[in-house]
CSV table of C-alpha atoms and ligand atoms in Angstrom, one decimal:
chain,number,residue,atom,x,y,z
A,17,UNK,CA,69.5,-98.2,-69.8
A,18,UNK,CA,67.8,-97.5,-73.0
A,19,UNK,CA,66.9,-93.7,-73.4
A,20,UNK,CA,63.2,-92.8,-72.7
A,21,UNK,CA,61.7,-91.7,-75.9
A,22,UNK,CA,58.7,-90.2,-74.8
A,23,UNK,CA,59.1,-89.3,-71.0
A,24,UNK,CA,57.1,-86.4,-69.3
A,25,UNK,CA,58.3,-84.4,-66.6
A,26,UNK,CA,57.1,-81.4,-64.5
A,27,UNK,CA,56.9,-79.7,-61.1
A,28,UNK,CA,55.0,-77.2,-59.0
A,29,UNK,CA,55.8,-75.3,-56.2
A,30,UNK,CA,54.2,-76.1,-53.1
A,31,UNK,CA,53.8,-72.5,-52.3
A,32,UNK,CA,50.5,-70.6,-52.3
A,33,UNK,CA,46.8,-71.2,-53.5
A,34,UNK,CA,46.5,-73.3,-56.8
A,35,UNK,CA,44.5,-71.0,-59.1
A,36,UNK,CA,42.4,-71.0,-62.6
A,37,UNK,CA,45.5,-69.9,-64.3
A,38,UNK,CA,47.4,-73.0,-63.0
A,39,UNK,CA,44.6,-75.1,-64.0
A,40,UNK,CA,44.1,-74.8,-67.2
A,41,UNK,CA,48.0,-73.6,-68.2
A,42,UNK,CA,49.7,-76.6,-66.7
A,43,UNK,CA,47.5,-79.3,-64.9
A,44,UNK,CA,44.7,-79.8,-67.3
A,45,UNK,CA,48.0,-80.7,-69.6
A,46,UNK,CA,49.8,-82.5,-67.4
A,47,UNK,CA,46.3,-84.7,-67.3
A,48,UNK,CA,46.3,-85.0,-71.1
A,49,UNK,CA,49.9,-86.1,-71.4
A,50,UNK,CA,49.0,-89.5,-69.5
A,51,UNK,CA,47.0,-90.5,-72.9
A,52,UNK,CA,50.2,-90.4,-75.1
A,53,UNK,CA,53.1,-90.6,-72.3
A,54,UNK,CA,54.9,-91.7,-69.5
A,55,UNK,CA,54.3,-88.8,-67.0
A,56,UNK,CA,56.5,-87.7,-63.7
A,57,UNK,CA,54.6,-85.0,-61.8
A,58,UNK,CA,57.0,-83.5,-59.1
A,59,UNK,CA,56.0,-81.4,-56.2
A,60,UNK,CA,58.9,-79.3,-55.8
A,61,UNK,CA,59.1,-78.3,-52.4
A,62,UNK,CA,63.3,-77.6,-52.5
A,63,UNK,CA,62.2,-75.0,-54.5
A,64,UNK,CA,60.0,-73.6,-52.6
A,65,UNK,CA,62.6,-72.6,-50.2
A,66,UNK,CA,64.5,-70.8,-52.2
A,67,UNK,CA,62.7,-67.1,-52.4
A,68,UNK,CA,61.4,-67.6,-48.8
A,69,UNK,CA,63.5,-69.9,-46.4
A,70,UNK,CA,60.8,-70.5,-43.9
A,71,UNK,CA,57.7,-72.1,-45.2
A,72,UNK,CA,54.4,-72.1,-42.9
A,73,UNK,CA,52.6,-75.6,-43.4
A,74,UNK,CA,55.2,-77.0,-46.2
A,75,UNK,CA,53.5,-80.5,-45.3
A,76,UNK,CA,49.8,-78.8,-46.0
A,77,UNK,CA,51.1,-77.3,-49.1
A,78,UNK,CA,52.8,-80.3,-50.7
A,79,UNK,CA,49.5,-82.5,-49.9
A,80,UNK,CA,47.2,-80.2,-51.6
A,81,UNK,CA,49.4,-79.9,-55.0
A,82,UNK,CA,49.1,-83.8,-55.0
A,83,UNK,CA,45.5,-83.2,-53.9
A,84,UNK,CA,44.8,-81.1,-56.7
A,85,UNK,CA,46.6,-83.2,-59.5
A,86,UNK,CA,44.5,-86.1,-58.2
A,87,UNK,CA,41.5,-84.1,-57.9
A,88,UNK,CA,42.3,-82.7,-61.7
A,89,UNK,CA,42.8,-86.7,-63.2
A,90,UNK,CA,46.1,-87.7,-62.6
A,91,UNK,CA,46.4,-91.3,-62.0
A,92,UNK,CA,49.6,-92.1,-59.2
A,93,UNK,CA,49.4,-95.4,-60.0
A,94,UNK,CA,49.6,-95.5,-64.3
A,95,UNK,CA,52.1,-92.5,-63.9
A,96,UNK,CA,54.5,-91.4,-60.9
A,97,UNK,CA,53.5,-88.6,-58.6
A,98,UNK,CA,56.1,-87.2,-55.8
A,99,UNK,CA,57.8,-85.1,-53.2
A,100,UNK,CA,60.9,-84.0,-54.9
A,101,UNK,CA,62.7,-83.8,-51.4
A,102,UNK,CA,62.0,-87.3,-50.8
A,103,UNK,CA,64.1,-88.5,-54.1
A,104,UNK,CA,67.6,-87.1,-52.4
A,105,UNK,CA,69.2,-87.4,-56.0
A,106,UNK,CA,67.8,-84.4,-56.7
A,107,UNK,CA,69.9,-82.3,-54.6
A,108,UNK,CA,73.1,-84.7,-55.4
A,109,UNK,CA,72.6,-84.2,-59.4
A,110,UNK,CA,72.0,-79.7,-58.8
A,111,UNK,CA,75.2,-80.3,-57.1
A,112,UNK,CA,76.7,-81.8,-60.4
A,113,UNK,CA,74.9,-79.4,-62.4
A,114,UNK,CA,76.2,-76.7,-60.4
A,115,UNK,CA,79.6,-77.4,-62.2
A,116,UNK,CA,78.6,-77.8,-65.6
A,117,UNK,CA,76.4,-74.7,-65.6
A,118,UNK,CA,78.4,-71.6,-66.0
A,119,UNK,CA,77.9,-68.1,-64.0
A,120,UNK,CA,77.2,-66.2,-67.5
A,121,UNK,CA,74.6,-68.5,-68.4
A,122,UNK,CA,72.7,-68.3,-65.1
A,123,UNK,CA,73.2,-64.6,-65.1
A,124,UNK,CA,71.0,-64.5,-67.7
A,125,UNK,CA,67.9,-66.0,-66.3
A,126,UNK,CA,65.4,-63.0,-65.8
A,127,UNK,CA,63.5,-64.7,-63.4
A,128,UNK,CA,66.5,-64.6,-61.4
A,129,UNK,CA,66.4,-61.0,-62.0
A,130,UNK,CA,62.9,-60.6,-60.8
A,131,UNK,CA,62.4,-62.2,-58.0
A,132,UNK,CA,65.6,-61.1,-56.2
A,133,UNK,CA,64.5,-57.7,-57.4
A,134,UNK,CA,66.5,-54.7,-56.2
A,135,UNK,CA,68.2,-56.4,-53.5
A,136,UNK,CA,70.4,-59.2,-55.5
A,137,UNK,CA,73.2,-59.2,-53.2
A,138,UNK,CA,70.5,-60.5,-50.0
A,139,UNK,CA,69.4,-63.2,-52.7
A,140,UNK,CA,69.8,-67.1,-51.5
A,141,UNK,CA,72.0,-68.6,-53.5
A,142,UNK,CA,69.5,-71.3,-53.8
A,143,UNK,CA,67.3,-68.4,-55.9
A,144,UNK,CA,70.3,-68.0,-58.3
A,145,UNK,CA,70.9,-71.9,-58.9
A,146,UNK,CA,67.2,-72.8,-58.9
A,147,UNK,CA,67.4,-73.7,-62.7
A,148,UNK,CA,70.0,-76.0,-62.0
A,149,UNK,CA,67.8,-77.7,-59.5
A,150,UNK,CA,65.0,-77.5,-62.5
A,151,UNK,CA,67.4,-79.7,-65.1
A,152,UNK,CA,68.0,-82.3,-62.3
A,153,UNK,CA,64.5,-82.6,-61.7
A,154,UNK,CA,64.1,-83.3,-65.6
A,155,UNK,CA,67.0,-85.1,-66.8
A,156,UNK,CA,67.4,-87.3,-63.9
A,157,UNK,CA,64.5,-89.0,-65.5
A,158,UNK,CA,66.2,-88.3,-68.7
A,159,UNK,CA,62.7,-87.0,-69.4
A,160,UNK,CA,62.1,-86.1,-73.4
A,161,UNK,CA,59.0,-83.2,-72.8
A,162,UNK,CA,58.4,-81.3,-70.3
A,163,UNK,CA,54.9,-78.9,-70.4
A,164,UNK,CA,55.7,-75.9,-68.8
A,165,UNK,CA,53.9,-72.0,-68.4
A,166,UNK,CA,55.8,-69.7,-71.5
A,167,UNK,CA,57.9,-68.4,-67.8
A,168,UNK,CA,59.8,-71.4,-68.1
A,169,UNK,CA,61.0,-71.2,-71.3
A,170,UNK,CA,64.7,-69.9,-70.1
A,171,UNK,CA,64.9,-72.0,-67.8
A,172,UNK,CA,64.4,-75.4,-70.2
A,173,UNK,CA,66.5,-73.8,-72.6
A,174,UNK,CA,69.3,-73.6,-70.1
A,175,UNK,CA,68.7,-77.3,-69.0
A,176,UNK,CA,69.1,-78.1,-72.7
A,177,UNK,CA,72.0,-76.1,-72.3
A,178,UNK,CA,73.2,-78.4,-69.5
A,179,UNK,CA,72.1,-81.5,-71.1
A,180,UNK,CA,74.8,-80.7,-74.4
A,181,UNK,CA,77.7,-79.4,-72.1
A,182,UNK,CA,77.7,-82.7,-70.2
A,183,UNK,CA,76.8,-84.9,-73.7
A,184,UNK,CA,79.8,-82.7,-75.4
A,185,UNK,CA,82.4,-82.6,-72.2
A,186,UNK,CA,82.2,-86.5,-71.0
A,187,UNK,CA,81.1,-87.9,-74.8
A,188,UNK,CA,84.5,-90.2,-74.3
A,189,UNK,CA,83.6,-91.5,-71.1
A,190,UNK,CA,79.7,-91.7,-72.2
A,191,UNK,CA,80.8,-94.1,-75.0
A,192,UNK,CA,83.8,-95.8,-72.4
A,193,UNK,CA,81.4,-96.5,-70.1
A,194,UNK,CA,78.8,-97.7,-72.5
A,195,UNK,CA,75.8,-95.9,-71.2
A,196,UNK,CA,74.7,-93.9,-74.1
A,197,UNK,CA,75.2,-93.1,-77.8
A,198,UNK,CA,74.9,-89.9,-78.7
A,199,UNK,CA,75.0,-88.9,-75.7
A,200,UNK,CA,73.9,-89.1,-72.0
A,201,UNK,CA,71.4,-87.0,-71.2
A,202,UNK,CA,68.1,-86.0,-74.1
A,203,UNK,CA,67.8,-82.3,-75.0
A,204,UNK,CA,64.2,-82.2,-73.7
A,205,UNK,CA,61.5,-80.5,-75.6
A,206,UNK,CA,59.5,-77.6,-73.7
A,207,UNK,CA,55.7,-78.1,-74.4
A,208,UNK,CA,54.4,-74.6,-73.9
A,209,UNK,CA,51.1,-73.7,-73.3
A,210,UNK,CA,49.2,-71.5,-76.1
A,211,UNK,CA,47.9,-68.1,-75.9
A,212,UNK,CA,44.0,-69.6,-75.0
A,213,UNK,CA,45.1,-70.6,-71.6
A,214,UNK,CA,47.3,-67.5,-70.4
A,215,UNK,CA,44.6,-66.5,-67.4
A,216,UNK,CA,44.6,-62.7,-66.5
A,217,UNK,CA,44.3,-61.9,-63.2
A,218,UNK,CA,40.0,-61.2,-62.8
A,219,UNK,CA,40.6,-57.0,-60.9
A,220,UNK,CA,43.1,-56.5,-64.0
A,221,UNK,CA,43.6,-58.2,-67.4
A,222,UNK,CA,46.9,-57.0,-68.3
A,223,UNK,CA,47.9,-59.0,-65.3
A,224,UNK,CA,48.8,-62.9,-65.3
A,225,UNK,CA,46.1,-64.3,-62.6
A,226,UNK,CA,48.8,-64.9,-59.6
A,227,UNK,CA,49.2,-66.4,-56.3
A,228,UNK,CA,51.0,-63.9,-54.7
A,229,UNK,CA,48.4,-61.2,-55.6
A,230,UNK,CA,47.5,-59.1,-52.5
A,231,UNK,CA,43.3,-59.2,-53.2
A,232,UNK,CA,42.1,-63.0,-53.2
A,233,UNK,CA,39.2,-61.6,-55.6
A,234,UNK,CA,41.5,-61.5,-58.7
A,235,UNK,CA,41.4,-65.1,-58.9
A,236,UNK,CA,39.9,-68.6,-58.9
A,237,UNK,CA,41.6,-70.8,-56.5
A,238,UNK,CA,41.0,-74.4,-56.9
A,239,UNK,CA,40.2,-74.4,-52.9
A,240,UNK,CA,36.9,-72.5,-53.9
A,241,UNK,CA,33.6,-73.3,-53.1
A,242,UNK,CA,31.0,-72.7,-56.2
A,243,UNK,CA,29.2,-69.6,-53.9
A,244,UNK,CA,33.2,-68.2,-54.2
A,245,UNK,CA,33.7,-69.0,-57.5
A,246,UNK,CA,30.0,-67.5,-59.1
A,247,UNK,CA,31.0,-64.5,-57.0
A,248,UNK,CA,34.5,-63.8,-58.1
A,249,UNK,CA,32.9,-64.1,-61.3
A,250,UNK,CA,29.9,-61.8,-60.5
A,251,UNK,CA,32.5,-58.9,-59.3
A,252,UNK,CA,35.1,-59.0,-61.9
A,253,UNK,CA,36.1,-55.7,-63.8
A,254,UNK,CA,35.1,-55.9,-66.9
A,255,UNK,CA,33.7,-52.6,-69.2
A,256,UNK,CA,30.4,-51.2,-70.2
A,257,UNK,CA,30.2,-52.4,-73.7
A,258,UNK,CA,28.7,-55.9,-75.3
A,259,UNK,CA,30.3,-58.5,-76.4
A,260,UNK,CA,31.6,-57.8,-79.9
A,261,UNK,CA,30.6,-60.3,-82.7
A,262,UNK,CA,34.5,-60.8,-83.7
A,263,UNK,CA,37.5,-61.3,-82.1
A,264,UNK,CA,39.5,-58.2,-83.9
A,265,UNK,CA,37.2,-55.8,-81.5
A,266,UNK,CA,38.3,-57.6,-78.5
A,267,UNK,CA,41.3,-55.7,-78.8
A,268,UNK,CA,41.9,-53.1,-76.2
A,269,UNK,CA,39.9,-55.0,-73.8
A,270,UNK,CA,41.6,-57.0,-71.7
A,271,UNK,CA,38.8,-58.0,-69.0
A,272,UNK,CA,36.7,-58.9,-71.6
A,273,UNK,CA,39.4,-60.8,-73.8
A,274,UNK,CA,40.3,-62.5,-70.4
A,275,UNK,CA,36.8,-63.8,-69.3
A,276,UNK,CA,36.3,-64.7,-73.4
A,277,UNK,CA,39.1,-66.8,-73.0
A,278,UNK,CA,39.1,-68.2,-69.6
A,279,UNK,CA,35.3,-69.6,-71.0
A,280,UNK,CA,36.8,-71.1,-73.8
A,281,UNK,CA,39.3,-72.7,-72.2
A,282,UNK,CA,36.9,-74.3,-69.5
A,283,UNK,CA,34.7,-75.4,-72.5
A,284,UNK,CA,37.4,-76.6,-74.5
A,285,UNK,CA,36.2,-74.5,-77.8
A,286,UNK,CA,37.9,-71.7,-79.7
A,287,UNK,CA,37.0,-67.8,-78.6
A,288,UNK,CA,35.7,-67.3,-82.1
A,289,UNK,CA,33.1,-69.5,-81.0
A,290,UNK,CA,32.4,-68.3,-77.6
A,291,UNK,CA,32.4,-64.9,-79.3
A,292,UNK,CA,29.7,-66.1,-82.1
A,293,UNK,CA,27.4,-67.5,-79.1
A,294,UNK,CA,27.7,-64.2,-77.0
A,295,UNK,CA,28.0,-61.7,-79.6
A,296,UNK,CA,26.0,-58.5,-78.5
A,297,UNK,CA,25.4,-59.8,-75.1
A,298,UNK,CA,25.8,-57.7,-72.1
A,299,UNK,CA,28.2,-59.1,-69.1
A,300,UNK,CA,24.9,-59.0,-67.2
A,301,UNK,CA,24.2,-62.2,-69.3
A,302,UNK,CA,27.7,-63.4,-69.8
A,303,UNK,CA,29.0,-63.7,-66.8
A,304,UNK,CA,26.4,-65.4,-65.2
A,305,UNK,CA,26.8,-68.3,-68.1
A,306,UNK,CA,30.6,-68.1,-67.3
A,307,UNK,CA,30.1,-68.7,-63.2
A,308,UNK,CA,28.0,-71.6,-64.2
A,309,UNK,CA,30.5,-73.1,-66.8
A,310,UNK,CA,33.1,-72.6,-64.1
A,311,UNK,CA,31.5,-73.8,-61.1
A,312,UNK,CA,30.3,-77.5,-63.3
A,313,UNK,CA,33.9,-77.4,-64.2
A,314,UNK,CA,35.9,-76.6,-61.0
A,315,UNK,CA,33.4,-77.5,-58.1
A,316,UNK,CA,33.9,-81.6,-58.5
A,317,UNK,CA,37.6,-80.9,-58.3
A,318,UNK,CA,37.2,-78.6,-55.6
A,319,UNK,CA,35.0,-81.5,-54.0
A,320,UNK,CA,37.5,-84.1,-54.5
A,321,UNK,CA,40.1,-82.1,-53.0
A,322,UNK,CA,38.6,-81.5,-50.2
A,323,UNK,CA,37.7,-85.0,-49.8
A,324,UNK,CA,41.0,-86.4,-50.7
A,325,UNK,CA,43.0,-83.8,-48.1
A,326,UNK,CA,40.5,-84.4,-44.8
A,327,UNK,CA,42.4,-88.0,-45.4
A,328,UNK,CA,46.2,-87.0,-44.8
A,329,UNK,CA,48.0,-90.6,-44.3
A,330,UNK,CA,46.1,-91.6,-47.5
A,331,UNK,CA,47.7,-88.7,-49.7
A,332,UNK,CA,50.9,-89.2,-47.7
A,333,UNK,CA,51.1,-93.0,-49.1
A,334,UNK,CA,50.6,-92.0,-52.2
A,335,UNK,CA,53.4,-90.1,-52.4
A,336,UNK,CA,55.9,-92.2,-50.4
A,337,UNK,CA,54.6,-94.3,-53.2
A,338,UNK,CA,55.5,-92.2,-55.8
A,339,UNK,CA,58.3,-91.4,-54.2
A,340,UNK,CA,59.9,-95.1,-54.1
A,341,UNK,CA,59.4,-95.6,-57.9
A,342,UNK,CA,60.5,-92.1,-59.0
A,343,UNK,CA,63.7,-93.0,-56.4
A,344,UNK,CA,64.4,-96.6,-58.6
A,345,UNK,CA,65.0,-94.3,-61.8
A,346,UNK,CA,66.8,-91.3,-59.9
A,347,UNK,CA,69.2,-94.1,-58.7
A,348,UNK,CA,69.6,-95.7,-62.1
A,349,UNK,CA,70.7,-92.8,-63.4
A,350,UNK,CA,72.9,-91.3,-60.5
A,351,UNK,CA,74.9,-94.6,-60.7
A,352,UNK,CA,75.6,-94.1,-64.4
A,353,UNK,CA,76.5,-90.3,-63.8
A,354,UNK,CA,78.4,-91.0,-61.1
A,355,UNK,CA,80.5,-93.3,-63.3
A,356,UNK,CA,80.7,-91.0,-66.3
A,357,UNK,CA,82.4,-88.1,-64.1
A,358,UNK,CA,85.0,-90.9,-62.7
A,359,UNK,CA,83.8,-90.9,-58.9
A,360,UNK,CA,85.3,-93.9,-56.9
A,361,UNK,CA,83.0,-95.7,-55.6
B,415,LIG,N1,60.2,-73.6,-62.1
B,415,LIG,C1,58.6,-74.1,-62.0
B,415,LIG,C2,58.3,-73.4,-61.8
B,415,LIG,O1,58.1,-72.2,-60.9
B,415,LIG,C3,58.8,-75.3,-61.4
B,415,LIG,C4,59.6,-77.0,-61.6
B,415,LIG,C5,60.5,-76.9,-60.9
B,415,LIG,C6,59.3,-77.3,-62.7
B,415,LIG,N2,60.9,-78.0,-61.7
B,415,LIG,C7,60.6,-78.4,-62.4
B,415,LIG,C8,58.9,-77.7,-64.0
B,415,LIG,C9,60.6,-78.9,-63.7
B,415,LIG,C10,59.1,-78.6,-64.7
B,415,LIG,C11,60.0,-79.2,-65.1
B,415,LIG,O2,56.3,-73.1,-62.2
């Protein structure tokens, strides 16, 4: 099969609430890329069991990500949206990549070290080989571009290393089987979010907004309704000074910088433009403006998500249809990969 030249793949884990950081940093980018690329978006449920084996409501969480995707503007008909575990080829290719990737490569992964913490001996093997499954997700579709957060950059580098090693080790077979010229797998480009979309906690401007933060007041969830959104912004931590008239003077004021950044990102303008509009104003004036903007942008997504979540059968049928179309590509790749490895059958 000819190599795709502009295919996007990305994934989101169905663990916990999606929040404003996921929306501005990832999902909104996924939506925009539909204009120029053939996109495949995946709810990565096989990844969700690497840290905590037993997940409550995995089905519900999976549907919620799918609903958030659709409500935010992902078009599951024009593109592909599915959940990973429905396409068995992800697990199969991940096994083969367990044999391509080297121990040393995985031992360098900082996310494993962070997630495993002090008790690495007790982490699941799946948490350790997580990046191989991620490489399989991407390369199963021979995706050329992957929009991800900054924290996934190292995993993308590993994906590139796996593709390059596979292409190199099997160069002769790839030629013999006629499955590619300069290599079978593409060297995938990460598309990393810009600094403006790094959304920090509403309670502590030095920490990223996160679903694992105990205080729900620290984040705006995509499931929050208008009142909750407004309340969280009203109560967001700030400092007593008014907004300055230039960005430099925001340095050292992480909470203020974060709120300006959120305003800019939601309104799709630069932080500079926000500063010139609100220079000299107190948070007593800025916060209500931000709350109005956030409600204006997020409430419709929230309403659409609720509507979608009320009809589980409908979401499930969209995911089934996506899986069927993903499977077609995945099966073709695996047929070719099996023949390159030289398996019988
Ligand atoms: N590891 C990613 C994250 O936690 C999720 C993910 C899994 C992913 N497979 C992927 C992202 C493939 C991009 C491409 O955010």
